mmCIF file of C-alpha atoms and ligand atoms in Angstrom:
data_model
loop_
_atom_site.group_PDB
_atom_site.id
_atom_site.type_symbol
_atom_site.label_atom_id
_atom_site.label_comp_id
_atom_site.label_asym_id
_atom_site.label_seq_id
_atom_site.Cartn_x
_atom_site.Cartn_y
_atom_site.Cartn_z
ATOM 1 C CA MET A 4 -12.511 9.060 -4.302
ATOM 2 C CA THR A 5 -14.920 7.696 -1.776
ATOM 3 C CA ASN A 6 -17.522 10.096 -0.435
ATOM 4 C CA ILE A 7 -16.439 9.675 3.146
ATOM 5 C CA HIS A 8 -13.062 11.277 2.447
ATOM 6 C CA LEU A 9 -14.500 14.125 0.407
ATOM 7 C CA LYS A 10 -16.800 14.747 3.382
ATOM 8 C CA ALA A 11 -13.738 15.506 5.509
ATOM 9 C CA LEU A 12 -13.130 18.518 3.275
ATOM 10 C CA GLU A 13 -16.797 19.455 2.966
ATOM 11 C CA ASN A 14 -17.243 19.330 6.741
ATOM 12 C CA ALA A 15 -14.016 21.149 7.622
ATOM 13 C CA ASN A 16 -14.493 24.485 9.367
ATOM 14 C CA LYS A 17 -10.903 25.750 9.287
ATOM 15 C CA ILE A 18 -9.026 25.037 6.097
ATOM 16 C CA VAL A 19 -5.385 25.832 5.406
ATOM 17 C CA ILE A 20 -4.706 25.952 1.666
ATOM 18 C CA LYS A 21 -1.106 25.799 0.490
ATOM 19 C CA ILE A 22 -0.429 27.209 -2.943
ATOM 20 C CA GLY A 23 2.811 26.283 -4.669
ATOM 21 C CA SER A 24 4.848 28.708 -6.789
ATOM 22 C CA SER A 25 4.407 26.697 -9.974
ATOM 23 C CA LEU A 26 0.616 27.195 -9.823
ATOM 24 C CA LEU A 27 0.779 30.913 -9.297
ATOM 25 C CA ILE A 28 3.658 31.908 -11.547
ATOM 26 C CA ASP A 29 4.288 31.425 -15.223
ATOM 27 C CA VAL A 30 7.698 29.754 -15.270
ATOM 28 C CA LYS A 31 8.650 31.206 -18.662
ATOM 29 C CA THR A 32 7.910 34.856 -17.916
ATOM 30 C CA GLY A 33 8.164 34.915 -14.119
ATOM 31 C CA THR A 34 4.814 36.723 -13.979
ATOM 32 C CA LEU A 35 1.665 36.034 -12.048
ATOM 33 C CA LYS A 36 -1.008 33.743 -13.527
ATOM 34 C CA GLN A 37 -3.782 36.264 -13.015
ATOM 35 C CA VAL A 38 -6.622 34.206 -14.507
ATOM 36 C CA TRP A 39 -5.741 31.276 -12.274
ATOM 37 C CA LEU A 40 -5.572 33.481 -9.153
ATOM 38 C CA ASP A 41 -8.926 35.117 -9.998
ATOM 39 C CA ALA A 42 -10.496 31.681 -10.324
ATOM 40 C CA LEU A 43 -8.906 30.530 -7.065
ATOM 41 C CA SER A 44 -10.370 33.588 -5.354
ATOM 42 C CA ALA A 45 -13.819 32.519 -6.549
ATOM 43 C CA ASP A 46 -13.178 29.094 -4.982
ATOM 44 C CA VAL A 47 -12.085 30.706 -1.694
ATOM 45 C CA ASN A 48 -15.184 32.893 -1.771
ATOM 46 C CA ALA A 49 -17.373 29.799 -2.194
ATOM 47 C CA LEU A 50 -15.743 28.208 0.885
ATOM 48 C CA ILE A 51 -16.277 31.382 2.927
ATOM 49 C CA LYS A 52 -19.923 31.514 1.808
ATOM 50 C CA LEU A 53 -20.280 27.984 3.218
ATOM 51 C CA GLY A 54 -19.174 29.398 6.591
ATOM 52 C CA LYS A 55 -15.597 28.118 6.524
ATOM 53 C CA GLN A 56 -12.522 29.969 7.759
ATOM 54 C CA VAL A 57 -9.736 29.954 5.202
ATOM 55 C CA VAL A 58 -6.020 30.514 5.701
ATOM 56 C CA ILE A 59 -3.703 30.584 2.693
ATOM 57 C CA VAL A 60 -0.024 29.696 2.777
ATOM 58 C CA SER A 61 1.307 31.006 -0.484
ATOM 59 C CA SER A 62 4.667 30.611 -2.130
ATOM 60 C CA GLY A 63 5.703 32.767 -5.037
ATOM 61 C CA ALA A 64 7.603 35.666 -3.497
ATOM 62 C CA ILE A 65 10.990 34.504 -4.730
ATOM 63 C CA GLY A 66 9.583 33.455 -8.102
ATOM 64 C CA LEU A 67 7.960 36.852 -8.692
ATOM 65 C CA GLY A 68 10.847 38.856 -7.296
ATOM 66 C CA ARG A 69 13.669 37.156 -9.169
ATOM 67 C CA ALA A 70 12.163 38.133 -12.526
ATOM 68 C CA GLN A 71 11.784 41.747 -11.407
ATOM 69 C CA ALA A 72 15.347 41.780 -10.096
ATOM 70 C CA GLY A 73 16.527 40.408 -13.430
ATOM 71 C CA PHE A 74 18.307 37.363 -11.984
ATOM 72 C CA ALA A 75 19.121 34.662 -14.518
ATOM 73 C CA LYS A 76 17.527 31.200 -14.365
ATOM 74 C CA GLY A 77 19.134 28.585 -12.137
ATOM 75 C CA LYS A 78 19.979 28.403 -8.456
ATOM 76 C CA LEU A 79 20.115 31.724 -6.625
ATOM 77 C CA LYS A 80 22.647 32.643 -3.949
ATOM 78 C CA LEU A 81 21.149 33.148 -0.489
ATOM 79 C CA GLU A 82 21.336 36.953 -0.680
ATOM 80 C CA GLN A 83 19.812 36.881 -4.169
ATOM 81 C CA SER A 84 16.841 34.769 -3.095
ATOM 82 C CA GLN A 85 16.375 36.968 -0.013
ATOM 83 C CA ALA A 86 16.393 40.100 -2.147
ATOM 84 C CA SER A 87 13.983 38.398 -4.573
ATOM 85 C CA ALA A 88 11.665 37.535 -1.673
ATOM 86 C CA ALA A 89 11.657 41.153 -0.501
ATOM 87 C CA ILE A 90 10.760 42.369 -3.980
ATOM 88 C CA GLY A 91 8.273 39.603 -4.720
ATOM 89 C CA GLN A 92 6.429 39.456 -1.388
ATOM 90 C CA ILE A 93 4.973 42.915 -1.784
ATOM 91 C CA ALA A 94 3.712 41.995 -5.269
ATOM 92 C CA LEU A 95 2.363 38.696 -3.980
ATOM 93 C CA ALA A 96 0.362 40.358 -1.199
ATOM 94 C CA ARG A 97 -0.979 42.961 -3.607
ATOM 95 C CA ALA A 98 -1.988 40.231 -6.073
ATOM 96 C CA TYR A 99 -4.138 38.517 -3.429
ATOM 97 C CA GLU A 100 -5.591 41.812 -2.276
ATOM 98 C CA ASN A 101 -6.668 42.695 -5.818
ATOM 99 C CA ALA A 102 -7.933 39.232 -6.714
ATOM 100 C CA PHE A 103 -10.077 39.106 -3.546
ATOM 101 C CA LYS A 104 -11.579 42.563 -4.083
ATOM 102 C CA PRO A 105 -14.470 41.565 -6.397
ATOM 103 C CA PHE A 106 -15.625 39.148 -3.673
ATOM 104 C CA ASN A 107 -15.247 41.648 -0.824
ATOM 105 C CA ILE A 108 -12.723 39.355 0.842
ATOM 106 C CA GLN A 109 -9.991 41.138 2.761
ATOM 107 C CA ALA A 110 -6.503 39.701 2.865
ATOM 108 C CA ALA A 111 -4.002 40.089 5.724
ATOM 109 C CA GLN A 112 -0.308 39.327 5.367
ATOM 110 C CA ILE A 113 1.632 37.266 7.900
ATOM 111 C CA LEU A 114 5.309 36.385 7.502
ATOM 112 C CA LEU A 115 6.497 33.631 9.811
ATOM 113 C CA SER A 116 9.922 32.320 10.650
ATOM 114 C CA LEU A 117 10.800 28.906 12.024
ATOM 115 C CA GLU A 118 11.233 30.307 15.529
ATOM 116 C CA ASP A 119 7.639 31.523 15.486
ATOM 117 C CA SER A 120 6.486 27.936 15.477
ATOM 118 C CA GLU A 121 9.185 26.380 17.670
ATOM 119 C CA ASN A 122 9.262 28.868 20.546
ATOM 120 C CA ARG A 123 6.142 28.351 22.633
ATOM 121 C CA LYS A 124 5.495 31.994 23.411
ATOM 122 C CA ARG A 125 5.884 33.116 19.813
ATOM 123 C CA TYR A 126 3.833 30.113 18.749
ATOM 124 C CA LEU A 127 0.958 31.227 20.983
ATOM 125 C CA ASN A 128 1.217 34.791 19.737
ATOM 126 C CA ALA A 129 1.195 33.755 16.088
ATOM 127 C CA THR A 130 -1.727 31.407 16.753
ATOM 128 C CA ASN A 131 -3.729 34.157 18.397
ATOM 129 C CA THR A 132 -3.029 36.624 15.605
ATOM 130 C CA ILE A 133 -4.111 34.175 12.909
ATOM 131 C CA ASN A 134 -7.210 33.150 14.862
ATOM 132 C CA THR A 135 -8.144 36.789 15.492
ATOM 133 C CA LEU A 136 -7.891 37.558 11.784
ATOM 134 C CA THR A 137 -9.991 34.573 10.721
ATOM 135 C CA SER A 138 -12.641 35.263 13.343
ATOM 136 C CA LEU A 139 -12.856 38.834 11.997
ATOM 137 C CA GLY A 140 -13.460 37.393 8.526
ATOM 138 C CA PHE A 141 -10.029 38.171 7.047
ATOM 139 C CA VAL A 142 -8.091 35.653 5.009
ATOM 140 C CA PRO A 143 -4.491 35.482 6.260
ATOM 141 C CA ILE A 144 -1.964 35.084 3.463
ATOM 142 C CA ILE A 145 1.067 33.472 5.063
ATOM 143 C CA ASN A 146 4.577 32.988 3.756
ATOM 144 C CA GLU A 147 7.929 32.355 5.344
ATOM 145 C CA ASN A 148 9.831 35.493 6.284
ATOM 146 C CA ASP A 149 12.391 34.652 3.622
ATOM 147 C CA THR A 150 14.183 37.981 3.670
ATOM 148 C CA ILE A 151 15.766 37.468 7.074
ATOM 149 C CA ALA A 152 15.795 33.737 7.709
ATOM 150 C CA THR A 153 19.179 32.171 7.065
ATOM 151 C CA SER A 154 19.406 28.628 5.805
ATOM 152 C CA GLU A 155 19.978 27.082 9.245
ATOM 153 C CA ILE A 156 16.873 28.629 10.753
ATOM 154 C CA ARG A 157 14.308 28.383 8.024
ATOM 155 C CA PHE A 158 11.576 26.005 6.984
ATOM 156 C CA GLY A 159 12.794 26.403 3.420
ATOM 157 C CA ASP A 160 9.598 25.004 1.966
ATOM 158 C CA ASN A 161 6.019 26.048 2.385
ATOM 159 C CA ASP A 162 4.686 22.484 2.658
ATOM 160 C CA ARG A 163 6.007 22.146 6.190
ATOM 161 C CA LEU A 164 5.218 25.761 7.022
ATOM 162 C CA ALA A 165 1.597 25.117 6.009
ATOM 163 C CA ALA A 166 1.518 21.985 8.186
ATOM 164 C CA ARG A 167 2.849 23.925 11.195
ATOM 165 C CA VAL A 168 0.214 26.592 10.596
ATOM 166 C CA ALA A 169 -2.525 23.937 10.371
ATOM 167 C CA SER A 170 -1.381 22.444 13.656
ATOM 168 C CA MET A 171 -0.994 25.887 15.219
ATOM 169 C CA ILE A 172 -4.560 27.026 14.567
ATOM 170 C CA ASP A 173 -6.183 23.642 15.071
ATOM 171 C CA ALA A 174 -7.317 23.467 11.438
ATOM 172 C CA ASP A 175 -9.430 20.514 10.413
ATOM 173 C CA MET A 176 -8.075 20.293 6.878
ATOM 174 C CA LEU A 177 -4.776 21.054 5.181
ATOM 175 C CA LEU A 178 -5.111 21.215 1.421
ATOM 176 C CA LEU A 179 -1.873 21.194 -0.571
ATOM 177 C CA LEU A 180 -2.564 22.388 -4.103
ATOM 178 C CA SER A 181 0.229 20.969 -6.182
ATOM 179 C CA ASP A 182 1.187 20.051 -9.732
ATOM 180 C CA ILE A 183 0.282 16.409 -9.112
ATOM 181 C CA ASP A 184 -3.033 14.895 -8.010
ATOM 182 C CA GLY A 185 -1.650 12.994 -5.056
ATOM 183 C CA LEU A 186 0.744 10.287 -3.946
ATOM 184 C CA TYR A 187 1.729 7.440 -6.287
ATOM 185 C CA THR A 188 3.489 4.154 -5.662
ATOM 186 C CA ASP A 189 6.266 5.469 -7.935
ATOM 187 C CA ASN A 190 6.960 8.577 -10.030
ATOM 188 C CA PRO A 191 4.077 8.478 -12.573
ATOM 189 C CA GLN A 192 6.080 10.567 -15.058
ATOM 190 C CA LYS A 193 8.703 7.846 -15.260
ATOM 191 C CA ASN A 194 6.754 4.699 -14.484
ATOM 192 C CA THR A 195 3.452 4.140 -16.292
ATOM 193 C CA ASN A 196 2.579 1.373 -13.838
ATOM 194 C CA ALA A 197 2.702 3.776 -10.873
ATOM 195 C CA GLU A 198 -0.577 3.615 -8.973
ATOM 196 C CA HIS A 199 -2.392 6.456 -7.273
ATOM 197 C CA ILE A 200 -2.812 6.016 -3.492
ATOM 198 C CA ALA A 201 -6.143 7.588 -2.543
ATOM 199 C CA VAL A 202 -6.096 7.095 1.232
ATOM 200 C CA ILE A 203 -3.039 6.972 3.476
ATOM 201 C CA LYS A 204 -3.871 5.810 6.985
ATOM 202 C CA THR A 205 -0.339 5.791 8.356
ATOM 203 C CA ILE A 206 2.857 7.235 6.949
ATOM 204 C CA SER A 207 4.849 4.009 6.975
ATOM 205 C CA GLU A 208 8.445 3.470 5.842
ATOM 206 C CA GLN A 209 7.002 2.060 2.626
ATOM 207 C CA ILE A 210 4.995 5.255 2.018
ATOM 208 C CA LEU A 211 8.069 7.385 2.742
ATOM 209 C CA SER A 212 10.055 5.413 0.174
ATOM 210 C CA THR A 213 7.537 6.249 -2.585
ATOM 211 C CA ALA A 214 8.595 9.904 -2.538
ATOM 212 C CA GLY A 215 11.014 10.953 -5.236
ATOM 213 C CA SER A 216 12.788 14.298 -5.340
ATOM 214 C CA SER A 217 11.243 17.678 -6.136
ATOM 215 C CA GLY A 218 8.981 17.693 -9.196
ATOM 216 C CA SER A 219 9.285 21.279 -10.384
ATOM 217 C CA ASP A 220 12.172 23.749 -10.516
ATOM 218 C CA TYR A 221 10.142 26.692 -9.407
ATOM 219 C CA GLY A 222 9.156 25.667 -5.908
ATOM 220 C CA THR A 223 11.339 24.029 -3.325
ATOM 221 C CA GLY A 224 8.852 21.322 -2.406
ATOM 222 C CA GLY A 225 8.477 17.872 -3.857
ATOM 223 C CA MET A 226 6.869 14.715 -2.544
ATOM 224 C CA VAL A 227 9.479 14.472 0.247
ATOM 225 C CA THR A 228 8.477 17.757 1.877
ATOM 226 C CA LYS A 229 4.796 16.893 1.325
ATOM 227 C CA LEU A 230 5.195 13.671 3.281
ATOM 228 C CA LEU A 231 7.032 15.538 6.047
ATOM 229 C CA ALA A 232 4.149 18.005 6.065
ATOM 230 C CA ALA A 233 1.702 15.100 6.288
ATOM 231 C CA GLN A 234 3.556 13.779 9.335
ATOM 232 C CA ILE A 235 3.373 17.149 11.096
ATOM 233 C CA SER A 236 -0.237 17.762 10.175
ATOM 234 C CA THR A 237 -1.749 14.333 10.822
ATOM 235 C CA SER A 238 0.093 13.856 14.132
ATOM 236 C CA SER A 239 -1.520 17.106 15.273
ATOM 237 C CA GLY A 240 -4.966 15.749 14.397
ATOM 238 C CA CYS A 241 -5.398 17.508 11.028
ATOM 239 C CA PRO A 242 -5.906 15.440 7.856
ATOM 240 C CA MET A 243 -4.052 16.519 4.727
ATOM 241 C CA ILE A 244 -5.026 16.374 1.060
ATOM 242 C CA ILE A 245 -2.681 16.597 -1.921
ATOM 243 C CA ALA A 246 -4.573 17.626 -5.045
ATOM 244 C CA ASP A 247 -3.802 18.923 -8.507
ATOM 245 C CA GLY A 248 -4.184 22.684 -8.471
ATOM 246 C CA ARG A 249 -3.080 23.462 -12.026
ATOM 247 C CA ALA A 250 -6.429 23.904 -13.759
ATOM 248 C CA ASN A 251 -8.635 26.875 -12.921
ATOM 249 C CA ASN A 252 -10.991 26.475 -9.933
ATOM 250 C CA PRO A 253 -9.118 23.509 -8.420
ATOM 251 C CA ILE A 254 -11.097 23.454 -5.152
ATOM 252 C CA ASN A 255 -14.365 23.397 -7.020
ATOM 253 C CA ALA A 256 -12.978 20.505 -9.067
ATOM 254 C CA ILE A 257 -12.109 18.545 -5.909
ATOM 255 C CA LEU A 258 -15.559 19.126 -4.471
ATOM 256 C CA ASN A 259 -16.965 17.803 -7.764
ATOM 257 C CA GLY A 260 -15.028 14.576 -7.725
ATOM 258 C CA ALA A 261 -11.481 15.277 -8.973
ATOM 259 C CA LYS A 262 -8.905 12.738 -7.778
ATOM 260 C CA PHE A 263 -6.757 13.434 -4.702
ATOM 261 C CA SER A 264 -4.815 11.692 -1.935
ATOM 262 C CA ILE A 265 -5.836 12.102 1.675
ATOM 263 C CA PHE A 266 -3.625 11.435 4.708
ATOM 264 C CA LEU A 267 -5.907 10.621 7.641
ATOM 265 C CA SER A 268 -5.324 12.310 10.985
ATOM 266 C CA GLN A 269 -3.678 10.418 13.838
ATOM 267 C CA ASN A 270 -4.720 10.511 17.458
ATOM 268 C CA SER A 271 -3.824 14.023 18.595
ATOM 269 C CA ILE A 272 -2.257 12.814 21.859
ATOM 270 C CA ASN A 273 0.638 11.698 19.664
ATOM 271 C CA SER A 274 1.302 15.233 18.569
ATOM 272 C CA SER A 275 4.825 16.443 19.151
ATOM 273 C CA ARG A 276 3.459 19.408 21.115
ATOM 274 C CA LYS A 277 1.757 17.148 23.626
ATOM 275 C CA LYS A 278 4.769 14.898 23.825
ATOM 276 C CA TRP A 279 6.898 17.951 24.509
ATOM 277 C CA LEU A 280 4.512 19.102 27.203
ATOM 278 C CA ASN A 281 4.222 15.650 28.697
ATOM 279 C CA SER A 282 7.968 15.390 29.127
ATOM 280 C CA THR A 283 8.472 18.825 30.647
ATOM 281 C CA LEU A 284 10.567 18.424 33.782
ATOM 282 C CA ASP A 285 10.556 21.960 35.022
ATOM 283 C CA PRO A 286 7.153 23.658 35.160
ATOM 284 C CA LYS A 287 7.464 27.354 35.984
ATOM 285 C CA GLY A 288 4.538 27.311 38.408
ATOM 286 C CA SER A 289 1.339 25.507 39.283
ATOM 287 C CA LEU A 290 -2.421 25.950 39.202
ATOM 288 C CA THR A 291 -4.558 24.081 41.695
ATOM 289 C CA ILE A 292 -7.995 23.448 40.226
ATOM 290 C CA ASP A 293 -11.355 22.431 41.670
ATOM 291 C CA LYS A 294 -13.136 19.120 41.046
ATOM 292 C CA GLY A 295 -15.380 20.503 38.302
ATOM 293 C CA ALA A 296 -12.433 21.861 36.355
ATOM 294 C CA ALA A 297 -10.507 18.583 36.842
ATOM 295 C CA ASN A 298 -13.423 16.643 35.372
ATOM 296 C CA ALA A 299 -13.673 19.111 32.491
ATOM 297 C CA LEU A 300 -9.981 18.556 31.710
ATOM 298 C CA LEU A 301 -10.435 14.793 31.781
ATOM 299 C CA ASN A 302 -13.219 15.251 29.243
ATOM 300 C CA GLY A 303 -10.905 17.105 26.881
ATOM 301 C CA LYS A 304 -11.967 20.664 27.755
ATOM 302 C CA SER A 305 -9.804 23.757 28.203
ATOM 303 C CA LEU A 306 -9.014 25.194 31.640
ATOM 304 C CA LEU A 307 -11.088 28.276 32.487
ATOM 305 C CA SER A 308 -10.150 30.833 35.118
ATOM 306 C CA ALA A 309 -13.310 30.040 37.104
ATOM 307 C CA GLY A 310 -11.996 26.575 37.998
ATOM 308 C CA VAL A 311 -8.616 27.683 39.372
ATOM 309 C CA ALA A 312 -8.452 27.736 43.167
ATOM 310 C CA ALA A 313 -4.794 28.681 43.743
ATOM 311 C CA ILE A 314 -1.631 29.717 41.936
ATOM 312 C CA LYS A 315 2.022 29.163 42.829
ATOM 313 C CA GLY A 316 5.098 30.607 41.189
ATOM 314 C CA LYS A 317 6.127 33.502 39.016
ATOM 315 C CA PHE A 318 5.647 32.777 35.342
ATOM 316 C CA ASP A 319 5.183 34.375 31.945
ATOM 317 C CA ASN A 320 2.609 33.921 29.229
ATOM 318 C CA GLY A 321 3.615 30.774 27.300
ATOM 319 C CA ASP A 322 5.385 29.037 30.195
ATOM 320 C CA THR A 323 4.613 25.465 31.132
ATOM 321 C CA LEU A 324 2.597 24.982 34.320
ATOM 322 C CA ALA A 325 1.724 21.932 36.412
ATOM 323 C CA ILE A 326 -1.973 21.540 37.067
ATOM 324 C CA LEU A 327 -2.846 20.018 40.449
ATOM 325 C CA ASN A 328 -6.096 18.615 41.793
ATOM 326 C CA LEU A 329 -7.320 19.555 45.271
ATOM 327 C CA ASP A 330 -5.320 16.628 46.733
ATOM 328 C CA GLY A 331 -2.131 18.180 45.351
ATOM 329 C CA GLN A 332 -1.582 15.535 42.655
ATOM 330 C CA VAL A 333 -0.261 16.665 39.291
ATOM 331 C CA ILE A 334 -2.948 15.813 36.743
ATOM 332 C CA ALA A 335 -1.769 17.787 33.715
ATOM 333 C CA HIS A 336 0.829 20.057 32.178
ATOM 334 C CA GLY A 337 -0.147 23.016 30.067
ATOM 335 C CA LEU A 338 1.021 26.241 28.499
ATOM 336 C CA THR A 339 -0.467 29.295 30.170
ATOM 337 C CA ASN A 340 -2.121 32.106 28.203
ATOM 338 C CA TYR A 341 -1.511 34.537 31.113
ATOM 339 C CA ASP A 342 1.472 35.548 33.197
ATOM 340 C CA SER A 343 1.280 34.981 36.974
ATOM 341 C CA LYS A 344 0.350 38.605 37.699
ATOM 342 C CA ASP A 345 -2.726 38.581 35.457
ATOM 343 C CA ALA A 346 -3.569 34.955 36.267
ATOM 344 C CA ASN A 347 -3.750 35.856 39.979
ATOM 345 C CA ARG A 348 -6.261 38.598 39.192
ATOM 346 C CA ILE A 349 -8.668 36.403 37.223
ATOM 347 C CA ILE A 350 -8.700 33.085 39.086
ATOM 348 C CA GLY A 351 -12.156 32.112 40.291
ATOM 349 C CA LYS A 352 -13.692 34.614 37.857
ATOM 350 C CA LYS A 353 -15.916 33.905 34.867
ATOM 351 C CA SER A 354 -14.415 34.252 31.356
ATOM 352 C CA HIS A 355 -16.710 37.164 30.471
ATOM 353 C CA GLU A 356 -15.365 39.152 33.461
ATOM 354 C CA ILE A 357 -11.720 38.928 32.275
ATOM 355 C CA ALA A 358 -11.785 41.972 29.984
ATOM 356 C CA ASP A 359 -13.150 44.253 32.734
ATOM 357 C CA ILE A 360 -10.690 43.006 35.352
ATOM 358 C CA LEU A 361 -7.571 43.205 33.173
ATOM 359 C CA GLY A 362 -8.529 46.144 30.991
ATOM 360 C CA TYR A 363 -7.915 44.190 27.770
ATOM 361 C CA ALA A 364 -9.734 41.439 25.904
ATOM 362 C CA GLY A 365 -7.739 38.452 27.141
ATOM 363 C CA ARG A 366 -8.180 34.872 26.071
ATOM 364 C CA LYS A 367 -11.243 32.931 27.143
ATOM 365 C CA ASN A 368 -9.264 30.184 28.847
ATOM 366 C CA ILE A 369 -6.160 30.129 31.016
ATOM 367 C CA ILE A 370 -4.913 27.037 29.186
ATOM 368 C CA HIS A 371 -6.346 25.908 25.861
ATOM 369 C CA ARG A 372 -7.002 22.176 25.484
ATOM 370 C CA ASN A 373 -4.550 22.007 22.552
ATOM 371 C CA ASN A 374 -1.803 23.181 24.878
ATOM 372 C CA LEU A 375 -2.624 20.763 27.640
ATOM 373 C CA VAL A 376 -1.685 17.160 28.272
ATOM 374 C CA LEU A 377 -3.087 14.910 30.990
ATOM 375 C CA ILE A 378 -0.471 13.263 33.184
ATOM 376 C CA ASN A 379 -2.524 10.778 35.142
ATOM 377 C CA LYS A 380 -5.999 10.182 33.839
ATOM 378 C CA ASN A 381 -7.373 8.715 37.099
ATOM 379 C CA SER A 382 -6.172 11.237 39.617
ATOM 380 C CA GLY A 383 -8.872 13.832 38.966
ATOM 381 C CA LYS A 384 -11.759 11.520 39.848
HETATM 382 N N1 LIG B 22 8.746 31.029 0.578
HETATM 383 C C1 LIG B 22 9.108 30.810 -0.799
HETATM 384 C C2 LIG B 22 8.534 31.896 -1.698
HETATM 385 O O1 LIG B 22 7.568 32.505 -1.371
HETATM 386 C C3 LIG B 22 8.638 29.491 -1.355
HETATM 387 C C4 LIG B 22 8.956 28.268 -0.616
HETATM 388 C C5 LIG B 22 8.440 27.039 -1.354
HETATM 389 O O2 LIG B 22 8.587 26.959 -2.583
HETATM 390 O O3 LIG B 22 7.848 26.147 -0.750
HETATM 391 O O4 LIG B 22 9.022 32.128 -2.773
#
C-alpha cells in the first residue's frame, strides 16, 4: 500500500467505521467476540487520542438476538429477524458501552431507517444529532432500525447505511472492516490467480463485475453491497477503504501497513444530493443575498445569516430555497436550516447572535455548503 493512500486515513478527521456481524459474533455460538471488541475499542481510543471523531456503524443485532431467541440456523422470517434485532440491539449497545468504559469513551446509540436518509428534513435532523454527539466527544453507534423497517423500506445491509452516514456527516473516511482485505479481480477463495486491487479510482463496469455474491452467512453484505457503498460514499466526496478486520486491533494493523483497497473520492459536485438540489423545480421560497455572501458561496462557503438581505415565501426547515443575488438572478439552490419565521428574525445578524435572538442554539449557517449547489457560477460576480 503506497503511503499516499494510507495518509488519507491518517489525515482523516471524521471517520465512519463499519463493523460486520461476522467480526463481532462467533458464528458457532452466536455470542459476542469480547476479546476482539475490547481490542477494537483500544484502536478507537487511539484514533480519538489523535483528535479524530469516530462514528461506528455496527451490525450484529440480529446475529446476537437470534441465538438468545433460540431460532435455528438458516434464513429467518421477517418477523423472526425483527424480533431478533429487538433482542440483540440492546445487547449490542451494552457491549460497546462496556468495552469503551476502560478508555472513558462514551457510546450513544442511533437507529436509522431508510427514510431518515432519503427525506431531506429527517436527513438534516439525523445529521445534526450525529454531529452534536461527535462534537461532544461521544462515539455514536449506529445500526438500522431493523425492528420496524419492512423489506421494501430498508437498507437491508449496513454497508450502504454506513456510506449514507459518511455522506450525511461529511466524513473524510469510510472504513469497512470486513472478512476480506479488499477488492480482488476475482473471488480469491475460488481463483488463486485473483489479484488484489489496491486503488480504485473509478467504479467502472469492469470493477462492478468483479463482485461476487455475499461471502459470509452471518451478515447480509458481500462485495456487491460494498461496491454500492463505495459509489454512494465516493460520489459524496468521501473515500472508502475495505480492510480485513478479523484479527485483533485491525485499525492498528492498517496504520502499520496491512493490505487494503481504497476507493478514491469523486468530485463532490457529482453527489446525488447536489444533483437532486440542482434539478429542483419548485423552491419553497427565496433568499436574496449581498455581494459578499455571493462571493463566499462561489468560493465554496456556507451561507450565513449576516449575508441575507431579504426573504420571500413561507417555508419549513429542510425545504429547498432559491438563492438570488442583488440583481435578482438565481445563483444557487440550497436546503434551509431554518423555517421562514426564524429565518426572518436572524437575517442580517451575526451567527453568534442567533442563540440570543431565537432562544435556542441554532445552527451557525442558514444553508450549509454541503446542502447547496451553485446554479450559474458567473452571476454572482
Ligand atoms: N442491521 C443488521 C444487524 O444489526 C445487519 C445488517 C448487515 O449485516 O449488514 O443485525
